Coordinates of C-alpha atoms and ligand atoms in Angstrom, one line a residue:
X984 CA -45.1 33.3 198.1
X985 CA -48.8 31.9 199.8
X986 CA -50.6 29.4 197.7
X987 CA -53.3 32.0 197.0
X988 CA -50.9 34.7 195.3
X989 CA -52.2 35.0 191.8
X990 CA -49.2 34.2 189.5
X991 CA -48.7 35.0 185.4
X992 CA -47.5 32.1 183.9
X993 CA -46.0 32.1 180.7
X994 CA -46.4 28.3 179.0
X995 CA -44.4 27.9 176.4
X996 CA -44.7 24.6 174.1
X997 CA -43.7 23.7 169.9
X998 CA -47.8 21.9 170.0
X999 CA -51.0 22.4 171.8
X1000 CA -54.4 20.8 171.3
X1001 CA -56.6 21.3 169.2
X1002 CA -54.4 23.9 167.1
X1003 CA -51.5 21.5 166.4
X1004 CA -50.7 18.3 167.1
X1005 CA -48.3 15.8 167.1
X1006 CA -48.3 13.9 170.8
X1007 CA -49.3 13.7 174.3
X1008 CA -47.5 17.2 174.5
X1009 CA -50.0 18.9 172.3
X1010 CA -52.7 17.4 174.9
X1011 CA -50.9 18.6 177.9
X1012 CA -50.3 21.8 176.5
X1013 CA -54.0 22.4 175.5
X1014 CA -55.4 21.3 179.1
X1015 CA -52.4 21.9 181.7
X1016 CA -53.1 26.1 181.7
X1017 CA -57.1 25.8 181.6
X1018 CA -56.9 24.0 185.2
X1019 CA -54.5 26.1 186.5
X1020 CA -56.7 29.1 184.8
X1021 CA -58.7 27.3 187.2
X1022 CA -56.5 27.6 190.2
X1023 CA -56.6 31.6 189.5
X1024 CA -53.8 31.7 188.0
X1025 CA -53.3 34.5 184.9
X1026 CA -52.0 31.9 182.5
X1027 CA -50.8 32.0 178.7
X1028 CA -49.6 30.0 175.7
X1029 CA -47.3 30.9 173.4
X1030 CA -46.6 28.7 170.4
X1031 CA -45.0 29.1 167.0
X1032 CA -47.1 30.4 164.4
X1033 CA -47.3 27.6 161.9
X1034 CA -50.0 28.1 159.4
X1035 CA -52.8 25.7 160.9
X1036 CA -52.3 27.4 164.2
X1037 CA -53.6 30.6 162.8
X1038 CA -56.6 29.3 160.8
X1039 CA -57.6 27.0 164.1
X1040 CA -57.1 30.4 166.6
X1041 CA -59.8 31.7 164.6
X1042 CA -59.6 35.6 165.7
X1043 CA -56.1 37.2 165.8
X1044 CA -54.8 40.2 166.2
X1045 CA -51.2 41.7 166.4
X1046 CA -50.4 42.2 170.4
X1047 CA -46.8 42.8 169.7
X1048 CA -43.8 43.5 166.9
X1049 CA -40.1 42.2 168.2
X1050 CA -37.0 43.6 166.8
X1051 CA -34.7 40.4 166.5
X1052 CA -31.3 40.5 166.1
X1053 CA -30.2 38.6 162.4
X1054 CA -33.4 39.4 160.9
X1055 CA -34.9 42.3 158.7
X1056 CA -38.5 41.8 159.2
X1057 CA -39.7 42.6 163.0
X1058 CA -41.7 39.3 164.5
X1059 CA -44.9 39.7 165.4
X1060 CA -46.7 38.2 168.5
X1061 CA -50.4 37.6 167.3
X1062 CA -52.9 37.0 170.1
X1063 CA -55.8 35.2 170.0
X1064 CA -57.8 33.0 172.7
X1065 CA -58.7 29.0 172.9
X1066 CA -62.4 27.9 173.1
X1067 CA -61.3 27.0 176.9
X1068 CA -60.6 30.7 177.1
X1069 CA -56.4 30.8 177.5
X1070 CA -55.1 33.0 175.8
X1071 CA -52.8 32.6 173.3
X1072 CA -49.7 34.5 171.5
X1073 CA -47.9 33.0 168.5
X1074 CA -44.4 33.8 167.5
X1075 CA -44.6 35.0 163.9
X1076 CA -42.1 34.3 162.1
X1077 CA -43.4 33.3 158.5
X1078 CA -39.7 32.5 156.7
X1079 CA -39.9 29.5 159.7
X1080 CA -42.8 28.5 161.0
X1081 CA -45.1 29.2 157.6
X1082 CA -44.7 25.8 155.8
X1083 CA -46.2 22.6 154.8
X1084 CA -45.3 19.5 156.8
X1085 CA -45.6 19.3 160.6
X1086 CA -43.9 21.7 163.1
X1087 CA -40.8 19.1 163.2
X1088 CA -40.6 17.7 159.8
X1089 CA -41.0 18.3 156.1
X1090 CA -43.7 16.5 154.1
X1091 CA -41.2 13.7 153.4
X1092 CA -41.0 13.0 156.5
X1093 CA -37.2 14.5 157.4
X1094 CA -36.5 16.7 159.8
X1095 CA -36.2 20.7 159.0
X1096 CA -32.7 21.3 158.8
X1097 CA -33.2 24.6 160.0
X1098 CA -35.1 23.2 163.8
X1099 CA -32.3 24.8 165.8
X1100 CA -32.9 28.2 164.3
X1101 CA -36.5 28.3 164.6
X1102 CA -36.5 27.2 167.7
X1103 CA -34.1 29.3 169.2
X1104 CA -35.9 32.3 167.5
X1105 CA -39.2 30.6 169.6
X1106 CA -37.0 30.4 172.5
X1107 CA -35.4 34.5 172.0
X1108 CA -39.0 35.9 171.6
X1109 CA -40.3 33.9 174.8
X1110 CA -37.4 35.6 176.5
X1111 CA -38.2 39.3 175.2
X1112 CA -41.7 38.5 176.7
X1113 CA -40.2 37.3 179.8
X1114 CA -38.5 40.8 180.1
X1115 CA -41.1 43.1 179.2
X1116 CA -39.5 43.7 176.1
X1117 CA -42.5 43.0 173.9
X1118 CA -45.0 45.6 174.6
X1119 CA -47.7 43.5 175.8
X1120 CA -47.9 45.7 178.9
X1121 CA -47.8 41.7 180.7
X1122 CA -45.0 40.3 182.8
X1123 CA -44.9 36.6 183.5
X1124 CA -43.9 35.4 187.0
X1125 CA -42.9 32.0 185.7
X1126 CA -41.8 30.9 182.5
X1127 CA -43.3 27.2 181.7
X1128 CA -40.9 25.5 179.1
X1129 CA -41.8 21.8 177.8
X1130 CA -39.4 19.8 175.7
X1131 CA -35.8 20.5 174.2
X1132 CA -37.9 23.3 171.7
X1133 CA -37.9 25.3 174.9
X1134 CA -34.4 24.2 175.6
X1135 CA -32.7 27.4 175.5
X1136 CA -34.8 29.7 177.1
X1137 CA -33.8 28.7 180.9
X1138 CA -29.8 29.3 179.8
X1139 CA -30.3 32.3 178.1
X1140 CA -32.3 34.1 180.8
X1141 CA -29.9 32.6 183.6
X1142 CA -28.1 36.2 183.7
X1143 CA -30.4 38.7 182.8
X1144 CA -31.5 40.8 186.2
X1145 CA -35.1 40.6 187.3
X1146 CA -36.0 37.4 185.3
X1147 CA -39.1 35.2 186.1
X1148 CA -38.9 31.7 187.6
X1149 CA -38.6 29.1 185.0
X1150 CA -39.6 25.4 184.7
X1151 CA -38.6 22.8 182.6
X1152 CA -40.7 19.9 181.8
X1153 CA -38.9 16.5 180.5
X1154 CA -42.4 14.8 178.1
X1155 CA -39.7 13.0 176.2
X1156 CA -36.0 12.6 176.9
X1157 CA -36.0 10.5 173.4
X1158 CA -35.9 13.6 171.8
X1159 CA -33.2 16.2 172.7
X1160 CA -32.3 18.5 170.3
X1161 CA -29.2 17.9 169.1
X1162 CA -26.5 20.3 167.0
X1163 CA -23.2 20.6 165.9
X1164 CA -20.8 22.7 167.1
X1165 CA -20.8 25.1 164.0
X1166 CA -24.5 25.3 164.6
X1167 CA -23.7 27.0 168.3
X1168 CA -21.5 29.3 166.8
X1169 CA -24.1 30.1 163.9
X1170 CA -26.8 31.1 166.2
X1171 CA -24.1 33.3 168.2
X1172 CA -25.1 31.5 171.6
X1173 CA -22.8 33.1 174.5
X1174 CA -19.5 31.0 174.4
X1175 CA -19.8 30.7 177.9
X1176 CA -22.5 28.6 177.7
X1177 CA -20.1 26.1 175.4
X1178 CA -18.6 24.1 178.3
X1179 CA -19.5 20.5 179.7
X1180 CA -21.6 21.9 182.5
X1181 CA -23.7 23.8 180.0
X1182 CA -25.1 22.8 176.7
X1183 CA -22.4 21.2 175.6
X1184 CA -22.8 17.2 175.3
X1185 CA -20.2 14.7 173.9
X1186 CA -19.0 17.9 171.6
X1187 CA -23.0 18.7 170.5
X1188 CA -25.2 21.3 171.0
X1189 CA -27.7 19.9 173.7
X1190 CA -31.3 21.9 174.3
X1191 CA -32.8 19.3 176.5
X1192 CA -29.7 19.9 178.5
X1193 CA -30.0 23.8 178.6
X1194 CA -33.3 23.0 180.5
X1195 CA -32.4 20.5 182.9
X1196 CA -29.2 22.6 183.8
X1197 CA -30.5 26.0 183.9
X1198 CA -33.8 25.9 184.9
X1199 CA -35.0 26.4 188.6
X1200 CA -36.8 23.6 188.5
X1201 CA -37.1 20.5 186.5
X1202 CA -39.9 17.7 186.3
X1203 CA -41.0 14.9 184.0
X1204 CA -44.6 13.6 183.5
X1205 CA -45.0 10.4 186.1
X1206 CA -42.8 9.9 188.9
X1207 CA -42.1 6.5 187.9
X1208 CA -40.0 8.4 184.9
X1209 CA -38.7 10.7 187.0
X1210 CA -37.3 7.5 188.8
X1211 CA -36.3 5.7 185.5
X1212 CA -34.5 8.7 184.4
X1213 CA -31.9 8.6 187.1
X1214 CA -30.6 4.9 185.5
X1215 CA -28.2 4.4 182.8
X1216 CA -31.2 2.7 181.1
X1217 CA -33.5 5.4 180.4
X1218 CA -31.2 8.5 181.3
X1219 CA -29.0 8.5 177.7
X1220 CA -26.3 10.0 179.5
X1221 CA -28.2 12.7 181.5
X1222 CA -28.9 10.3 184.3
X1223 CA -25.4 11.7 186.0
X1224 CA -26.6 15.6 185.7
X1225 CA -30.4 15.2 186.5
X1226 CA -29.1 12.9 189.3
X1227 CA -27.3 16.0 190.3
X1228 CA -30.6 17.8 190.4
X1229 CA -32.8 15.8 192.6
X1230 CA -33.5 17.9 195.2
X1231 CA -34.7 20.1 191.9
X1232 CA -36.1 17.4 190.0
X1233 CA -39.7 15.4 190.3
X1234 CA -42.5 13.9 188.8
X1235 CA -45.9 15.0 188.1
X1236 CA -48.8 12.7 186.8
X1237 CA -50.0 14.1 183.6
X1238 CA -54.2 14.9 184.0
X1239 CA -56.7 14.5 180.9
X1240 CA -59.1 16.9 179.8
X1241 CA -62.4 15.8 180.7
X1242 CA -64.0 17.8 178.2
X1243 CA -62.5 16.7 175.7
X1244 CA -62.4 12.9 176.7
X1245 CA -65.6 12.0 178.1
X1246 CA -67.7 9.2 176.6
X1247 CA -71.0 10.8 178.1
X1248 CA -70.6 13.8 176.3
X1249 CA -68.5 12.8 173.2
X1250 CA -69.4 14.0 169.8
X1251 CA -66.9 11.7 167.8
X1252 CA -68.9 8.2 169.3
X1253 CA -71.7 7.2 168.3
X1254 CA -73.6 5.7 171.4
X1255 CA -72.7 8.0 175.0
X1256 CA -72.4 5.7 178.1
X1257 CA -70.9 6.3 181.8
X1258 CA -70.1 4.0 184.3
X1259 CA -74.0 3.7 185.1
X1260 CA -74.9 2.7 181.5
X1261 CA -71.8 0.9 181.1
X1262 CA -73.8 -1.8 179.0
X1263 CA -73.7 0.7 176.0
X1264 CA -70.5 0.8 175.7
X1265 CA -71.2 -2.8 173.9
X1266 CA -73.3 -0.5 171.1
X1267 CA -70.1 1.3 170.0
X1268 CA -68.3 -2.3 169.8
X1269 CA -70.6 -2.9 167.2
X1270 CA -70.1 0.2 165.2
X1271 CA -66.6 0.0 165.4
X1272 CA -66.6 -3.4 164.5
X1273 CA -68.3 -2.5 161.1
X1274 CA -66.6 0.5 160.7
X1275 CA -63.4 -2.0 160.3
X1276 CA -65.1 -4.4 158.5
X1277 CA -64.7 -6.8 161.0
X1278 CA -67.7 -9.7 162.1
X1279 CA -70.1 -8.9 164.5
X1280 CA -68.9 -10.5 167.2
X1281 CA -70.1 -9.1 170.7
X1282 CA -68.2 -12.1 172.9
X1283 CA -65.2 -11.4 170.8
X1284 CA -62.5 -9.3 173.4
X1285 CA -61.9 -6.8 171.1
X1286 CA -58.1 -5.1 171.5
X1287 CA -57.3 -1.5 170.2
X1288 CA -54.1 0.5 169.7
X1289 CA -53.7 4.0 169.1
X1290 CA -50.3 5.9 168.8
X1291 CA -47.2 6.7 166.9
X1292 CA -45.6 3.6 165.2
X1293 CA -42.0 3.8 166.9
X1294 CA -40.1 1.4 168.4
X1295 CA -40.6 3.2 172.1
X1296 CA -44.3 1.9 171.7
X1297 CA -43.6 -1.3 171.6
X1298 CA -45.9 -2.2 168.1
X1299 CA -43.5 -4.7 167.4
X1300 CA -44.4 -6.8 170.9
X1301 CA -48.3 -6.6 169.4
X1302 CA -47.8 -8.1 166.4
X1303 CA -46.0 -10.6 167.5
X1304 CA -49.4 -11.5 170.3
X1305 CA -52.0 -11.2 167.5
X1306 CA -51.7 -14.8 166.1
X1307 CA -52.0 -15.6 169.6
X1308 CA -55.1 -13.2 169.9
X1309 CA -57.1 -14.8 167.4
X1310 CA -56.4 -18.1 168.0
X1311 CA -58.5 -17.7 171.0
X1312 CA -61.5 -15.8 169.3
X1313 CA -60.0 -12.4 169.5
X1314 CA -60.0 -9.3 167.6
X1315 CA -57.7 -6.4 167.3
X1316 CA -58.0 -2.6 166.0
X1317 CA -54.9 -0.8 165.2
X1318 CA -54.5 2.8 164.6
X1319 CA -51.1 4.8 163.8
X1320 CA -48.6 6.2 161.4
X1321 CA -44.8 6.4 161.9
X1322 CA -41.9 4.7 160.8
X1323 CA -42.4 3.1 157.2
X1324 CA -41.3 -0.8 158.2
X1325 CA -43.9 -0.7 161.2
X1326 CA -46.9 0.6 159.0
X1327 CA -45.3 -2.6 156.4
X1328 CA -45.6 -4.5 159.0
X1329 CA -49.2 -3.7 160.3
X1330 CA -49.9 -4.0 156.6
X1331 CA -48.9 -7.0 156.4
X1332 CA -50.3 -8.8 159.8
X1333 CA -53.8 -7.0 158.8
X1334 CA -53.8 -9.1 155.2
X1335 CA -53.3 -12.2 156.4
X1336 CA -55.8 -11.9 159.2
X1337 CA -58.7 -9.7 157.2
X1338 CA -61.4 -10.8 158.9
X1339 CA -59.8 -10.9 162.8
X1340 CA -57.6 -7.3 162.4
X1341 CA -58.9 -3.6 161.8
X1342 CA -56.6 -1.2 160.5
X1343 CA -56.0 2.8 160.2
X1344 CA -52.7 3.4 158.7
X1345 CA -52.7 8.1 159.5
X1346 CA -53.7 10.2 161.6
X1347 CA -57.9 10.6 162.9
X1348 CA -58.9 11.9 165.6
X1349 CA -62.5 10.7 165.2
X1350 CA -61.1 7.0 164.7
X1351 CA -59.1 7.3 167.7
X1352 CA -62.2 8.2 170.2
X1353 CA -64.3 5.4 167.9
X1354 CA -61.5 3.0 169.3
X1355 CA -61.3 4.3 172.8
X1356 CA -64.9 3.4 173.0
X1357 CA -65.7 0.6 170.8
X1358 CA -62.9 -2.0 172.2
X1359 CA -62.9 -3.8 175.0
X1360 CA -59.1 -3.8 176.1
X1361 CA -56.4 -1.0 175.0
X1362 CA -52.7 -2.5 174.4
X1363 CA -49.9 -0.1 175.5
X1364 CA -46.7 -2.5 175.6
X1365 CA -44.3 0.6 175.2
X1366 CA -40.6 -0.2 176.1
X1367 CA -40.7 3.7 177.9
X1368 CA -43.5 6.0 178.5
X1369 CA -42.7 9.2 180.7
X1370 CA -46.7 9.3 181.0
X1371 CA -48.6 7.9 178.3
X1372 CA -52.5 9.6 177.5
X1373 CA -53.8 6.3 175.6
X1374 CA -54.2 4.3 178.7
X1375 CA -55.7 7.1 180.7
X1376 CA -58.1 7.8 178.0
X1377 CA -58.9 4.1 177.7
X1378 CA -59.3 3.8 181.7
X1379 CA -62.4 6.6 181.0
X1380 CA -63.8 4.8 178.5
X1381 CA -63.8 1.4 180.3
X1382 CA -61.3 0.1 178.0
X1383 CA -59.4 -2.0 180.1
X1384 CA -55.4 -1.3 179.5
X1385 CA -52.5 -4.0 179.4
X1386 CA -49.3 -1.8 180.0
X1387 CA -45.9 -2.6 180.4
X1388 CA -44.9 -1.7 184.0
X1389 CA -42.8 1.2 183.0
X1390 CA -43.0 5.1 183.4
X1391 CA -46.9 6.6 183.7
X1392 CA -48.2 3.4 182.6
X1393 CA -47.3 1.9 186.0
X1394 CA -48.0 5.0 187.8
X1395 CA -51.9 5.1 186.3
X1396 CA -52.9 1.3 186.0
X1397 CA -53.5 -0.5 189.0
X1398 CA -52.7 -4.8 188.1
X1399 CA -55.0 -7.7 188.5
X1400 CA -54.0 -9.8 191.3
X1401 CA -55.8 -11.2 194.1
X1402 CA -55.6 -8.2 196.7
X1403 CA -56.4 -5.7 194.1
X1404 CA -59.1 -8.3 193.0
X1405 CA -60.4 -8.2 196.5
X1406 CA -60.0 -5.1 197.7
X1407 CA -61.6 -3.4 194.8
X1408 CA -58.6 -1.4 192.8
X1409 CA -57.6 -3.5 190.1
X1410 CA -57.9 -1.7 186.6
X1411 CA -56.0 -3.1 184.3
X1412 CA -53.2 -5.8 183.2
X1413 CA -49.0 -5.3 183.6
X1414 CA -46.3 -7.2 182.5
X1415 CA -42.5 -6.7 182.6
X1416 CA -40.2 -7.7 180.2
X1417 CA -39.9 -5.6 176.9
X1418 CA -41.0 -9.0 175.3
X1419 CA -43.9 -11.0 173.0
X1420 CA -44.2 -13.4 175.3
X1421 CA -44.4 -11.5 178.1
X1422 CA -47.0 -9.3 176.9
X1423 CA -48.7 -12.4 175.8
X1424 CA -49.2 -13.3 179.4
X1425 CA -50.7 -10.3 180.2
X1426 CA -52.8 -11.1 177.3
X1427 CA -53.8 -14.8 178.1
X1428 CA -54.7 -13.1 181.9
X1429 CA -57.2 -10.6 180.0
X1430 CA -58.5 -13.4 177.7
X1431 CA -58.7 -15.4 180.6
X1432 CA -60.5 -13.1 182.7
X1433 CA -63.5 -11.7 180.2
X1434 CA -63.5 -15.0 179.3
X1435 CA -64.5 -16.5 182.4
X1436 CA -66.7 -13.9 184.1
X1437 CA -68.1 -10.8 181.8
X1438 CA -69.3 -9.5 185.4
X1439 CA -66.1 -9.1 187.1
X1440 CA -64.6 -8.0 183.9
X1441 CA -67.1 -5.2 183.9
X1442 CA -66.4 -4.5 187.2
X1443 CA -62.3 -3.9 186.9
X1444 CA -63.6 -1.5 183.3
X1445 CA -65.8 0.4 185.9
X1446 CA -63.6 0.5 188.6
X1447 CA -61.4 2.5 185.5
X1448 CA -63.7 5.0 184.9
X1449 CA -64.5 5.8 188.2
X1450 CA -60.6 7.2 189.3
X1451 CA -60.0 10.9 189.1
X1452 CA -57.7 11.5 186.1
X1453 CA -58.4 15.1 185.8
X1454 CA -55.8 17.7 185.8
X1455 CA -57.2 19.4 189.6
X1456 CA -54.6 17.3 191.3
X1457 CA -51.9 17.5 189.1
X1458 CA -52.2 21.4 188.7
X1459 CA -52.2 21.8 192.3
X1460 CA -48.6 20.3 192.3
X1461 CA -47.1 22.5 188.9
X1462 CA -48.4 25.5 191.1
X1463 CA -46.5 24.2 194.5
X1464 CA -43.7 23.9 192.2
X1465 CA -44.0 27.4 190.9
X1466 CA -43.9 28.9 194.3
X1467 CA -40.7 26.6 195.0
X1468 CA -38.8 27.7 192.0
X1469 CA -39.8 31.5 193.1
X1470 CA -38.6 30.9 196.2
X1471 CA -35.4 29.5 194.6
X1472 CA -34.9 33.1 192.8
X1473 CA -35.6 35.1 195.6
X1474 CA -33.1 32.9 197.8
Ligands
ADP1464 P1 -46.7 10.2 172.8 O1 -46.9 11.6 173.0 O2 -45.4 9.5 173.3 O3 -47.5 10.1 171.2 P2 -49.1 9.9 174.1 O4 -50.1 8.6 175.0 O5 -49.0 10.7 175.3 O6 -47.7 9.1 173.7 O7 -50.0 10.8 173.1 C1 -50.0 10.6 172.4 C2 -51.6 11.3 171.6 O8 -51.7 11.1 169.9 C3 -53.2 10.7 172.3 O9 -54.0 11.9 172.6 C4 -53.9 9.9 170.9 O10 -54.7 9.5 171.1 C5 -52.5 10.3 169.6 N1 -52.1 10.0 168.7 C6 -51.3 9.2 168.5 N2 -51.6 8.4 167.3 C7 -52.9 8.9 166.7 C8 -53.4 8.4 165.4 N3 -52.8 8.1 164.7 N4 -54.9 9.2 165.0 C9 -55.3 9.7 166.3 N5 -54.8 10.4 167.5 C10 -53.4 9.8 167.4
GLC1465 C1 -44.6 12.6 175.4 C2 -44.5 10.9 176.1 C3 -45.7 10.3 176.7 C4 -46.6 11.8 176.9 C5 -46.1 12.5 176.4 C6 -47.2 14.2 177.1 O1 -44.4 12.6 173.9 O2 -43.9 10.4 174.8 O3 -45.3 9.6 177.5 O4 -48.1 11.2 177.9 O5 -45.1 13.5 176.3 O6 -46.6 14.5 178.3

């Protein structure tokens, strides 16, 4: 197959921005399909029909109905179009998806007890479309699956004749979709899949293993995380399996949506700017300080954090360095929600330093853009980070990232060293160990740099703004992966 063949691609995910989002998977599913369409492919997105998703998609019609075993009512496939032109199918099974709460959790924060059933149905609907058993009059050449929620697609398809090629992208190996053996039996999955070479993982049913074992090609979202996944430290016991597939396993760095994240055309921030008018960023800083009740201090280095409050993100390390930042005259703004203890620990630090820290516990897209536009530096001390998007948004907004040297953070931010300063490539600060002391080392370097020479700091920020962080090149890598998967199928 040549690179200029037009492919039909069904892009399957459990969330996609702007329809429904809990994390970075939604950003990717909301923007990569559009980039692939720019390459000439007919890419269509498929998601579960959560109530918010139907509402936000606007005009939808019934494109097909599917009869599925165990369901009395036929499952409807709704069709609409995203604002970016990507056609979108929604699998409408109200008993599974029409609920308050988020895609995975009930309003009280517990996982839905029937997640295995919900995403098995989603996967079976994807297969029905893949095998042209729906009335859509459209069949994909490639099904691109993402994360454990789509992990059953490849194994269930693997024995079907005339099937599409399958790609499985791991966005985060920490979330695997593990269920007990009785769930396997209840779902009436083919018995031959219950083996160590199949879906069984330490006596449990593993959805993510389905994708890793059976997809024609497997990838993750950065080259460094791809290498890390082959080690015991990051592989959760799946490193051996991934090592077996190294010739079919790769890392492709995420791009970002240049329309949604553009400091020169962002309706959520008060003052637009680009690298030619970098000094206007200062006005966003002032607005942000005011919005978070901090004193107007143009010369205080303002650090930001946005993200889920979970151990992965190293938020506890940030809490350790806040007193030091404040001693050196800095300020910190944090936006996030997640584990109760981390939320509480953040509240406590904020109460201790109300005039030097700003805090918003919750999920708020407007504030996320304002923090990116208004801060000078961005803290991302993740223990592991498959790709990470906020450090990339930070680069685009001239907000210098301070990152742990891991996963996509290591691949996207170039550390300040004598060499990178001389050749003008430096864009941020790295540190290695996941400790408060190591993070402090990087924060101190940033403070010294900022306080020593504002023009050098500006150069660092502007170098970040000038990186090509769009999907253009990564979409071509996905295109190449699809072509490889199709040729695997032919041989
Ligand atoms: P992950 O997917 O592991 O959470 P990423 O960095 O890939 O990490 O993506 C996180 C995405 O979620 C980013 O778009 C970020 O802006 C957004 N986000 C996380 N927490 C919040 C929040 N509290 N409010 C608004 N946006 C948030
Ligand atoms: C996951 C990862 C994050 C990545 C995102 C999108 O949620 O934790 O690092 O950026 O997926 O691929």
